[in-house]
mmCIF file of C-alpha atoms in Angstrom:
data_model
loop_
_atom_site.group_PDB
_atom_site.id
_atom_site.type_symbol
_atom_site.label_atom_id
_atom_site.label_comp_id
_atom_site.label_asym_id
_atom_site.label_seq_id
_atom_site.Cartn_x
_atom_site.Cartn_y
_atom_site.Cartn_z
ATOM 1 C CA UNK A 1213 0.020 -0.012 0.004
ATOM 2 C CA UNK A 1214 2.821 2.394 0.879
ATOM 3 C CA UNK A 1215 4.446 1.601 -2.420
ATOM 4 C CA UNK A 1216 1.264 2.205 -4.303
ATOM 5 C CA UNK A 1217 0.757 5.546 -2.395
ATOM 6 C CA UNK A 1218 4.269 6.713 -3.384
ATOM 7 C CA UNK A 1219 3.660 5.889 -7.050
ATOM 8 C CA UNK A 1220 0.364 7.935 -6.944
ATOM 9 C CA UNK A 1221 2.127 10.915 -5.416
ATOM 10 C CA UNK A 1222 4.840 10.811 -8.207
ATOM 11 C CA UNK A 1223 1.918 10.946 -10.708
ATOM 12 C CA UNK A 1224 0.314 13.910 -8.985
ATOM 13 C CA UNK A 1225 -2.380 12.072 -7.027
ATOM 14 C CA UNK A 1226 -2.754 12.013 -3.253
ATOM 15 C CA UNK A 1227 -4.895 9.297 -1.777
ATOM 16 C CA UNK A 1228 -6.633 9.356 1.628
ATOM 17 C CA UNK A 1229 -8.416 6.152 2.792
ATOM 18 C CA UNK A 1230 -11.627 6.991 4.699
ATOM 19 C CA UNK A 1231 -12.878 3.429 5.087
ATOM 20 C CA UNK A 1232 -10.934 0.279 4.047
ATOM 21 C CA UNK A 1233 -12.618 -2.235 1.864
ATOM 22 C CA UNK A 1234 -12.835 -5.997 2.188
ATOM 23 C CA UNK A 1235 -11.153 -8.896 0.431
ATOM 24 C CA UNK A 1236 -8.235 -8.939 -1.967
ATOM 25 C CA UNK A 1237 -7.427 -6.161 -4.433
ATOM 26 C CA UNK A 1238 -8.694 -7.073 -7.890
ATOM 27 C CA UNK A 1239 -6.242 -7.283 -10.780
ATOM 28 C CA UNK A 1240 -8.739 -5.247 -12.943
ATOM 29 C CA UNK A 1241 -8.200 -6.786 -16.385
ATOM 30 C CA UNK A 1242 -9.517 -4.930 -19.399
ATOM 31 C CA UNK A 1243 -13.264 -5.416 -19.589
ATOM 32 C CA UNK A 1244 -13.714 -5.342 -15.871
ATOM 33 C CA UNK A 1245 -16.784 -3.270 -14.766
ATOM 34 C CA UNK A 1246 -16.390 -1.109 -11.700
ATOM 35 C CA UNK A 1247 -19.431 0.386 -10.017
ATOM 36 C CA UNK A 1248 -18.834 3.385 -7.671
ATOM 37 C CA UNK A 1249 -20.531 6.483 -6.227
ATOM 38 C CA UNK A 1250 -18.364 9.601 -6.594
ATOM 39 C CA UNK A 1251 -18.354 13.206 -5.254
ATOM 40 C CA UNK A 1252 -16.280 15.750 -7.094
ATOM 41 C CA UNK A 1253 -15.134 18.814 -5.232
ATOM 42 C CA UNK A 1254 -12.815 21.808 -5.660
ATOM 43 C CA UNK A 1255 -9.888 21.944 -3.188
ATOM 44 C CA UNK A 1256 -11.881 24.567 -1.086
ATOM 45 C CA UNK A 1257 -14.713 22.046 -0.568
ATOM 46 C CA UNK A 1258 -17.141 23.322 -3.145
ATOM 47 C CA UNK A 1259 -19.074 20.318 -4.498
ATOM 48 C CA UNK A 1260 -19.417 20.162 -8.273
ATOM 49 C CA UNK A 1261 -21.138 16.761 -8.631
ATOM 50 C CA UNK A 1262 -22.456 14.015 -6.423
ATOM 51 C CA UNK A 1263 -23.719 10.741 -7.962
ATOM 52 C CA UNK A 1264 -25.992 10.240 -4.993
ATOM 53 C CA UNK A 1265 -27.991 13.400 -5.783
ATOM 54 C CA UNK A 1266 -27.318 14.093 -9.379
ATOM 55 C CA UNK A 1267 -30.596 14.468 -11.417
ATOM 56 C CA UNK A 1268 -32.646 13.801 -8.329
ATOM 57 C CA UNK A 1269 -31.712 10.164 -8.092
ATOM 58 C CA UNK A 1270 -28.873 8.133 -6.587
ATOM 59 C CA UNK A 1271 -27.243 6.374 -9.629
ATOM 60 C CA UNK A 1272 -23.689 5.149 -9.317
ATOM 61 C CA UNK A 1273 -21.058 5.518 -12.062
ATOM 62 C CA UNK A 1274 -20.213 2.446 -14.087
ATOM 63 C CA UNK A 1275 -16.866 2.242 -15.778
ATOM 64 C CA UNK A 1276 -15.525 -0.492 -18.098
ATOM 65 C CA UNK A 1277 -11.684 -0.833 -17.821
ATOM 66 C CA UNK A 1278 -9.676 -0.474 -20.974
ATOM 67 C CA UNK A 1279 -12.397 1.417 -22.893
ATOM 68 C CA UNK A 1280 -10.344 4.573 -22.846
ATOM 69 C CA UNK A 1281 -12.764 6.746 -20.720
ATOM 70 C CA UNK A 1282 -12.252 10.377 -21.379
ATOM 71 C CA UNK A 1283 -11.234 11.016 -17.727
ATOM 72 C CA UNK A 1284 -8.298 8.654 -17.616
ATOM 73 C CA UNK A 1285 -7.499 9.473 -13.942
ATOM 74 C CA UNK A 1286 -10.597 7.640 -12.795
ATOM 75 C CA UNK A 1287 -9.350 4.306 -14.227
ATOM 76 C CA UNK A 1288 -5.917 5.044 -12.517
ATOM 77 C CA UNK A 1289 -7.432 5.593 -9.056
ATOM 78 C CA UNK A 1290 -10.082 2.915 -8.897
ATOM 79 C CA UNK A 1291 -7.530 0.080 -9.510
ATOM 80 C CA UNK A 1292 -6.057 1.029 -6.141
ATOM 81 C CA UNK A 1293 -9.405 0.315 -4.281
ATOM 82 C CA UNK A 1294 -11.010 -2.772 -2.761
ATOM 83 C CA UNK A 1295 -14.703 -3.469 -2.965
ATOM 84 C CA UNK A 1296 -16.450 -1.443 -0.249
ATOM 85 C CA UNK A 1297 -13.577 1.008 0.241
ATOM 86 C CA UNK A 1298 -14.188 4.687 0.553
ATOM 87 C CA UNK A 1299 -11.260 7.091 -0.291
ATOM 88 C CA UNK A 1300 -10.485 10.568 -1.371
ATOM 89 C CA UNK A 1301 -8.110 11.451 -4.262
ATOM 90 C CA UNK A 1302 -6.726 14.863 -4.748
ATOM 91 C CA UNK A 1303 -5.554 15.068 -8.442
ATOM 92 C CA UNK A 1304 -3.343 17.610 -10.025
ATOM 93 C CA UNK A 1305 -4.628 19.835 -12.874
ATOM 94 C CA UNK A 1306 -2.981 17.644 -15.552
ATOM 95 C CA UNK A 1307 -5.458 14.917 -14.579
ATOM 96 C CA UNK A 1308 -8.582 17.097 -14.370
ATOM 97 C CA UNK A 1309 -8.514 19.303 -17.474
ATOM 98 C CA UNK A 1310 -11.252 17.260 -19.263
ATOM 99 C CA UNK A 1311 -13.522 16.958 -16.230
ATOM 100 C CA UNK A 1312 -15.827 19.793 -17.310
ATOM 101 C CA UNK A 1313 -16.722 17.884 -20.463
ATOM 102 C CA UNK A 1314 -17.154 14.581 -18.560
ATOM 103 C CA UNK A 1315 -19.348 16.323 -16.004
ATOM 104 C CA UNK A 1316 -21.563 17.885 -18.756
ATOM 105 C CA UNK A 1317 -22.191 14.419 -20.205
ATOM 106 C CA UNK A 1318 -22.853 12.871 -16.765
ATOM 107 C CA UNK A 1319 -25.258 15.631 -15.907
ATOM 108 C CA UNK A 1320 -27.084 15.198 -19.238
ATOM 109 C CA UNK A 1321 -27.448 11.493 -18.719
ATOM 110 C CA UNK A 1322 -28.779 12.052 -15.162
ATOM 111 C CA UNK A 1323 -31.725 14.003 -16.562
ATOM 112 C CA UNK A 1324 -32.358 11.861 -19.580
ATOM 113 C CA UNK A 1325 -30.633 13.921 -22.210
ATOM 114 C CA UNK A 1326 -28.263 12.944 -24.939
ATOM 115 C CA UNK A 1327 -24.835 12.720 -23.231
ATOM 116 C CA UNK A 1328 -23.241 14.358 -26.355
ATOM 117 C CA UNK A 1329 -25.647 17.281 -26.323
ATOM 118 C CA UNK A 1330 -23.781 20.609 -26.567
ATOM 119 C CA UNK A 1331 -20.396 19.038 -27.451
ATOM 120 C CA UNK A 1332 -18.726 19.857 -30.759
ATOM 121 C CA UNK A 1333 -17.538 17.440 -33.299
ATOM 122 C CA UNK A 1334 -13.892 17.721 -32.252
ATOM 123 C CA UNK A 1335 -11.508 16.110 -29.853
ATOM 124 C CA UNK A 1336 -11.709 16.722 -26.122
ATOM 125 C CA UNK A 1337 -8.562 18.903 -26.032
ATOM 126 C CA UNK A 1338 -10.013 21.137 -28.743
ATOM 127 C CA UNK A 1339 -13.252 21.401 -26.856
ATOM 128 C CA UNK A 1340 -11.645 22.282 -23.519
ATOM 129 C CA UNK A 1341 -9.750 25.205 -25.109
ATOM 130 C CA UNK A 1342 -12.684 26.484 -26.997
ATOM 131 C CA UNK A 1343 -15.015 29.304 -25.796
ATOM 132 C CA UNK A 1344 -18.099 27.089 -26.145
ATOM 133 C CA UNK A 1345 -20.327 27.188 -23.057
ATOM 134 C CA UNK A 1346 -21.079 23.829 -21.440
ATOM 135 C CA UNK A 1347 -24.385 25.153 -20.196
ATOM 136 C CA UNK A 1348 -23.400 25.183 -16.609
ATOM 137 C CA UNK A 1349 -21.768 28.285 -14.974
ATOM 138 C CA UNK A 1350 -19.589 26.160 -12.566
ATOM 139 C CA UNK A 1351 -18.335 24.091 -15.401
ATOM 140 C CA UNK A 1352 -17.681 26.969 -17.643
ATOM 141 C CA UNK A 1353 -15.638 28.598 -14.795
ATOM 142 C CA UNK A 1354 -13.766 25.351 -14.320
ATOM 143 C CA UNK A 1355 -13.099 25.044 -18.019
ATOM 144 C CA UNK A 1356 -11.721 28.604 -18.116
ATOM 145 C CA UNK A 1357 -9.707 28.006 -14.857
ATOM 146 C CA UNK A 1358 -8.357 24.386 -14.730
ATOM 147 C CA UNK A 1359 -7.460 23.338 -11.241
ATOM 148 C CA UNK A 1360 -6.880 20.350 -9.069
ATOM 149 C CA UNK A 1361 -9.963 18.379 -7.982
ATOM 150 C CA UNK A 1362 -10.882 16.053 -5.115
ATOM 151 C CA UNK A 1363 -12.721 12.860 -5.965
ATOM 152 C CA UNK A 1364 -14.389 10.931 -3.174
ATOM 153 C CA UNK A 1365 -14.960 7.461 -4.290
ATOM 154 C CA UNK A 1366 -17.032 4.597 -2.730
ATOM 155 C CA UNK A 1367 -16.257 1.307 -4.530
ATOM 156 C CA UNK A 1368 -19.501 -0.663 -4.755
ATOM 157 C CA UNK A 1369 -18.793 -3.536 -7.078
ATOM 158 C CA UNK A 1370 -16.065 -5.038 -9.122
ATOM 159 C CA UNK A 1371 -17.432 -7.363 -11.823
ATOM 160 C CA UNK A 1372 -14.996 -9.569 -13.911
ATOM 161 C CA UNK A 1373 -15.242 -9.522 -17.687
ATOM 162 C CA UNK A 1374 -18.075 -11.586 -19.163
ATOM 163 C CA UNK A 1375 -20.149 -11.503 -15.852
ATOM 164 C CA UNK A 1376 -22.425 -8.644 -17.026
ATOM 165 C CA UNK A 1377 -24.232 -7.180 -20.089
ATOM 166 C CA UNK A 1378 -22.393 -4.231 -21.705
ATOM 167 C CA UNK A 1379 -24.103 -0.936 -21.351
ATOM 168 C CA UNK A 1380 -24.686 0.968 -24.634
ATOM 169 C CA UNK A 1381 -21.824 3.457 -24.157
ATOM 170 C CA UNK A 1382 -19.296 0.656 -23.609
ATOM 171 C CA UNK A 1383 -20.078 -1.089 -26.975
ATOM 172 C CA UNK A 1384 -18.053 -0.994 -30.012
ATOM 173 C CA UNK A 1385 -19.786 0.705 -33.066
ATOM 174 C CA UNK A 1386 -20.589 -2.657 -34.569
ATOM 175 C CA UNK A 1387 -22.114 -3.795 -31.244
ATOM 176 C CA UNK A 1388 -24.177 -0.635 -31.077
ATOM 177 C CA UNK A 1389 -25.445 -0.983 -34.617
ATOM 178 C CA UNK A 1390 -26.317 -4.657 -34.112
ATOM 179 C CA UNK A 1391 -28.197 -3.933 -30.830
ATOM 180 C CA UNK A 1392 -30.493 -1.274 -32.183
ATOM 181 C CA UNK A 1393 -33.004 -3.698 -33.862
ATOM 182 C CA UNK A 1394 -33.208 -5.759 -30.691
ATOM 183 C CA UNK A 1395 -33.772 -2.668 -28.493
ATOM 184 C CA UNK A 1396 -36.459 -1.396 -31.018
ATOM 185 C CA UNK A 1397 -38.263 -4.739 -30.725
ATOM 186 C CA UNK A 1398 -38.042 -4.537 -26.900
ATOM 187 C CA UNK A 1399 -39.539 -1.067 -26.977
ATOM 188 C CA UNK A 1400 -42.352 -2.246 -29.312
ATOM 189 C CA UNK A 1401 -43.128 -5.230 -26.973
ATOM 190 C CA UNK A 1402 -43.209 -2.946 -23.899
ATOM 191 C CA UNK A 1403 -45.459 -0.500 -25.662
ATOM 192 C CA UNK A 1404 -48.045 -3.215 -26.485
ATOM 193 C CA UNK A 1405 -47.967 -4.278 -22.886
ATOM 194 C CA UNK A 1406 -48.871 -0.824 -21.893
ATOM 195 C CA UNK A 1407 -45.478 -0.228 -20.125
ATOM 196 C CA UNK A 1408 -45.088 3.232 -21.724
ATOM 197 C CA UNK A 1409 -42.274 4.594 -19.556
ATOM 198 C CA UNK A 1410 -40.206 1.480 -20.059
ATOM 199 C CA UNK A 1411 -40.795 1.668 -23.792
ATOM 200 C CA UNK A 1412 -39.841 5.280 -23.821
ATOM 201 C CA UNK A 1413 -36.543 4.495 -22.336
ATOM 202 C CA UNK A 1414 -35.862 1.695 -24.792
ATOM 203 C CA UNK A 1415 -36.596 3.995 -27.730
ATOM 204 C CA UNK A 1416 -34.494 6.705 -26.273
ATOM 205 C CA UNK A 1417 -31.518 4.448 -25.845
ATOM 206 C CA UNK A 1418 -31.718 3.222 -29.384
ATOM 207 C CA UNK A 1419 -31.901 6.796 -30.636
ATOM 208 C CA UNK A 1420 -28.994 7.925 -28.500
ATOM 209 C CA UNK A 1421 -26.929 4.950 -29.778
ATOM 210 C CA UNK A 1422 -27.576 5.845 -33.413
ATOM 211 C CA UNK A 1423 -26.937 9.471 -32.862
ATOM 212 C CA UNK A 1424 -23.549 8.595 -31.309
ATOM 213 C CA UNK A 1425 -22.717 6.762 -34.484
ATOM 214 C CA UNK A 1426 -24.042 9.516 -36.690
ATOM 215 C CA UNK A 1427 -21.790 12.033 -34.939
ATOM 216 C CA UNK A 1428 -18.788 10.301 -36.537
ATOM 217 C CA UNK A 1429 -20.223 10.825 -40.045
ATOM 218 C CA UNK A 1430 -20.420 13.918 -42.156
ATOM 219 C CA UNK A 1431 -23.985 15.293 -42.414
ATOM 220 C CA UNK A 1432 -25.490 14.386 -45.730
ATOM 221 C CA UNK A 1433 -23.079 11.525 -46.526
ATOM 222 C CA UNK A 1434 -24.606 8.105 -47.323
ATOM 223 C CA UNK A 1435 -23.725 6.659 -44.010
ATOM 224 C CA UNK A 1436 -25.198 9.632 -42.136
ATOM 225 C CA UNK A 1437 -28.463 9.456 -44.148
ATOM 226 C CA UNK A 1438 -28.818 5.752 -43.489
ATOM 227 C CA UNK A 1439 -28.406 6.219 -39.784
ATOM 228 C CA UNK A 1440 -30.951 9.076 -39.875
ATOM 229 C CA UNK A 1441 -33.473 6.817 -41.659
ATOM 230 C CA UNK A 1442 -33.000 4.389 -38.861
ATOM 231 C CA UNK A 1443 -33.535 7.136 -36.209
ATOM 232 C CA UNK A 1444 -36.784 8.467 -37.781
ATOM 233 C CA UNK A 1445 -39.188 5.560 -36.913
ATOM 234 C CA UNK A 1446 -37.589 5.277 -33.432
ATOM 235 C CA UNK A 1447 -38.152 8.989 -32.892
ATOM 236 C CA UNK A 1448 -41.760 8.718 -33.981
ATOM 237 C CA UNK A 1449 -42.333 5.828 -31.547
ATOM 238 C CA UNK A 1450 -40.622 7.900 -28.846
ATOM 239 C CA UNK A 1451 -43.018 10.843 -29.617
ATOM 240 C CA UNK A 1452 -45.975 8.519 -29.345
ATOM 241 C CA UNK A 1453 -44.877 7.604 -25.883
ATOM 242 C CA UNK A 1454 -44.351 11.264 -25.042
ATOM 243 C CA UNK A 1455 -47.920 12.023 -26.234
ATOM 244 C CA UNK A 1456 -49.301 9.425 -23.800
ATOM 245 C CA UNK A 1457 -47.245 11.081 -20.999
ATOM 246 C CA UNK A 1458 -48.484 14.629 -21.788
ATOM 247 C CA UNK A 1459 -45.040 15.759 -22.937
ATOM 248 C CA UNK A 1460 -46.580 17.864 -25.811
ATOM 249 C CA UNK A 1461 -43.992 20.586 -26.194
ATOM 250 C CA UNK A 1462 -41.186 17.956 -26.544
ATOM 251 C CA UNK A 1463 -43.253 16.140 -29.209
ATOM 252 C CA UNK A 1464 -43.694 19.435 -31.106
ATOM 253 C CA UNK A 1465 -39.994 20.042 -30.988
ATOM 254 C CA UNK A 1466 -39.038 16.517 -32.202
ATOM 255 C CA UNK A 1467 -41.726 16.366 -34.906
ATOM 256 C CA UNK A 1468 -40.679 19.789 -36.235
ATOM 257 C CA UNK A 1469 -37.152 18.584 -36.560
ATOM 258 C CA UNK A 1470 -38.291 15.635 -38.638
ATOM 259 C CA UNK A 1471 -40.594 17.743 -40.800
ATOM 260 C CA UNK A 1472 -37.652 20.114 -41.456
ATOM 261 C CA UNK A 1473 -35.791 17.146 -42.936
ATOM 262 C CA UNK A 1474 -38.676 15.132 -44.312
ATOM 263 C CA UNK A 1475 -41.418 17.358 -45.530
ATOM 264 C CA UNK A 1476 -43.695 14.400 -46.502
ATOM 265 C CA UNK A 1477 -43.598 12.590 -43.133
ATOM 266 C CA UNK A 1478 -47.315 12.184 -42.496
ATOM 267 C CA UNK A 1479 -46.805 10.604 -38.983
ATOM 268 C CA UNK A 1480 -44.714 13.577 -37.901
ATOM 269 C CA UNK A 1481 -47.464 16.039 -39.025
ATOM 270 C CA UNK A 1482 -50.217 13.867 -37.308
ATOM 271 C CA UNK A 1483 -48.343 13.637 -33.997
ATOM 272 C CA UNK A 1484 -47.418 17.321 -34.074
ATOM 273 C CA UNK A 1485 -51.074 18.173 -34.820
ATOM 274 C CA UNK A 1486 -52.178 16.184 -31.761
ATOM 275 C CA UNK A 1487 -49.658 17.872 -29.521
ATOM 276 C CA UNK A 1488 -50.643 21.357 -30.878
ATOM 277 C CA UNK A 1489 -54.280 20.521 -30.171
ATOM 278 C CA UNK A 1490 -53.462 19.415 -26.585
ATOM 279 C CA UNK A 1491 -51.841 22.794 -25.843
ATOM 280 C CA UNK A 1492 -54.609 24.850 -27.359
ATOM 281 C CA UNK A 1493 -52.661 25.812 -30.591
ATOM 282 C CA UNK A 1494 -55.765 25.618 -32.692
ATOM 283 C CA UNK A 1495 -54.388 27.294 -35.797
ATOM 284 C CA UNK A 1496 -51.194 25.213 -35.830
ATOM 285 C CA UNK A 1497 -53.192 21.984 -35.238
ATOM 286 C CA UNK A 1498 -55.558 22.658 -38.072
ATOM 287 C CA UNK A 1499 -52.585 23.392 -40.392
ATOM 288 C CA UNK A 1500 -50.952 20.117 -39.536
ATOM 289 C CA UNK A 1501 -54.057 18.068 -39.930
ATOM 290 C CA UNK A 1502 -54.748 19.727 -43.243
ATOM 291 C CA UNK A 1503 -51.177 18.675 -44.341
ATOM 292 C CA UNK A 1504 -51.863 15.056 -43.228
ATOM 293 C CA UNK A 1505 -55.003 14.942 -45.479
ATOM 294 C CA UNK A 1506 -53.088 16.463 -48.376
ATOM 295 C CA UNK A 1507 -50.356 13.789 -48.017
ATOM 296 C CA UNK A 1508 -52.663 10.823 -47.163
ATOM 297 C CA UNK A 1509 -56.428 11.308 -47.790
ATOM 298 C CA UNK A 1510 -57.131 7.916 -46.392
ATOM 299 C CA UNK A 1511 -56.591 9.296 -42.900
ATOM 300 C CA UNK A 1512 -59.627 11.503 -43.221
ATOM 301 C CA UNK A 1513 -61.653 9.611 -40.604
ATOM 302 C CA UNK A 1514 -58.784 9.782 -37.964
ATOM 303 C CA UNK A 1515 -58.173 13.445 -38.699
ATOM 304 C CA UNK A 1516 -61.836 14.320 -38.372
ATOM 305 C CA UNK A 1517 -61.907 12.458 -34.985
ATOM 306 C CA UNK A 1518 -59.023 14.506 -33.759
ATOM 307 C CA UNK A 1519 -60.529 17.792 -35.029
ATOM 308 C CA UNK A 1520 -63.893 16.988 -33.376
ATOM 309 C CA UNK A 1521 -62.158 16.240 -30.077
ATOM 310 C CA UNK A 1522 -60.232 19.487 -30.320
ATOM 311 C CA UNK A 1523 -63.384 21.541 -31.104
ATOM 312 C CA UNK A 1524 -65.166 19.965 -28.151
ATOM 313 C CA UNK A 1525 -62.330 20.816 -25.862
ATOM 314 C CA UNK A 1526 -62.264 24.328 -27.104
ATOM 315 C CA UNK A 1527 -66.023 24.818 -26.475
ATOM 316 C CA UNK A 1528 -65.683 23.364 -23.124
ATOM 317 C CA UNK A 1529 -62.864 25.742 -22.343
ATOM 318 C CA UNK A 1530 -64.832 28.717 -23.720
ATOM 319 C CA UNK A 1531 -67.887 27.771 -21.621
ATOM 320 C CA UNK A 1532 -65.765 27.413 -18.492
ATOM 321 C CA UNK A 1533 -64.135 30.806 -18.987
ATOM 322 C CA UNK A 1534 -67.528 32.411 -19.632
ATOM 323 C CA UNK A 1535 -68.923 30.966 -16.427
ATOM 324 C CA UNK A 1536 -65.852 32.067 -14.555
ATOM 325 C CA UNK A 1537 -66.163 35.682 -15.502
ATOM 326 C CA UNK A 1538 -70.013 35.832 -15.465
ATOM 327 C CA UNK A 1539 -71.109 38.594 -13.215
ATOM 328 C CA UNK A 1540 -67.621 39.916 -12.724
ATOM 329 C CA UNK A 1541 -68.627 43.285 -14.152
ATOM 330 C CA UNK A 1542 -72.378 42.934 -13.307
ATOM 331 C CA UNK A 1543 -72.696 45.709 -10.690
ATOM 332 C CA UNK A 1544 -75.968 46.829 -9.314
ATOM 333 C CA UNK A 1545 -76.499 50.581 -8.919
ATOM 334 C CA UNK A 1546 -75.431 51.723 -5.465
ATOM 335 C CA UNK A 1547 -77.603 54.476 -4.031
ATOM 336 C CA UNK A 1548 -75.816 57.707 -3.228
ATOM 337 C CA UNK A 1549 -75.606 58.554 0.393
ATOM 338 C CA UNK A 1550 -76.067 62.240 1.437
ATOM 339 C CA UNK A 1551 -73.243 63.637 3.439
ATOM 340 C CA UNK A 1552 -72.799 67.038 5.173
ATOM 341 C CA UNK A 1553 -69.660 68.823 5.413
#
């Protein structure tokens, strides 16, 4: 242990054991999965991230050894830990320069966003030296002022290679591409069972996987277009799930992006029309449903049903508002009272 501590110091890492773990130290061959909670702080104690509270849920970090994780120092420090151990690692700036980008991705993941959202199509070093905002003031400040960080790590599990199913982000490009049809089918099955939230997650994961692959292609190239055509039906299924969960504005946003690229996508107009109707955008809803009929007249019965439902909601809303304000300005004459000065 003393020898390991000396080597860490030479590398610019200071380790402080808070609670020793149990058992023997793993050899951590490539492909080992380590599961741990982490808390990242500035040296003055200011907490940047805490996996126990990030995104309003306690979700530990999962790291696959040998997959060249962007924050290489995490791979370096976890191999010094036993299962159940809690330790603090103070790491010099040379190890922490890319943390703002890693934190941005982890924060996105914690709230269900694309982990690549906001990142440019360039290498990490180029990103860290750019003036691009990461969308968080503390990360922007850290990006502009690189400094040592303290990582408090609690090692939860060490799983040997082959004892677990790979997470999407840990797959090779081929593994990701091969997994998408399977995830799509799983989403469809869950949807048919009425498990809408679970289906939503499956569709999202498949979309995120394809977008990750698409990021590596030039927009408009054949490979990019093929991936986009795979994303489209998944995104429409995802929007259907969002409609059933009253996430109307997100549906409008996603369908608008599809229509921008594919002007004849009937399903995108139909779902966007339903979302507009749900948020009282009557003019926009009628325009979308009219476009649906223009592109596919066979959907007239379905469109008429949606228009009728919208009109009934509007009448109900107008009647409710009329009743609410009835009598508000209905004042009876108030007799004047004589006064003497």
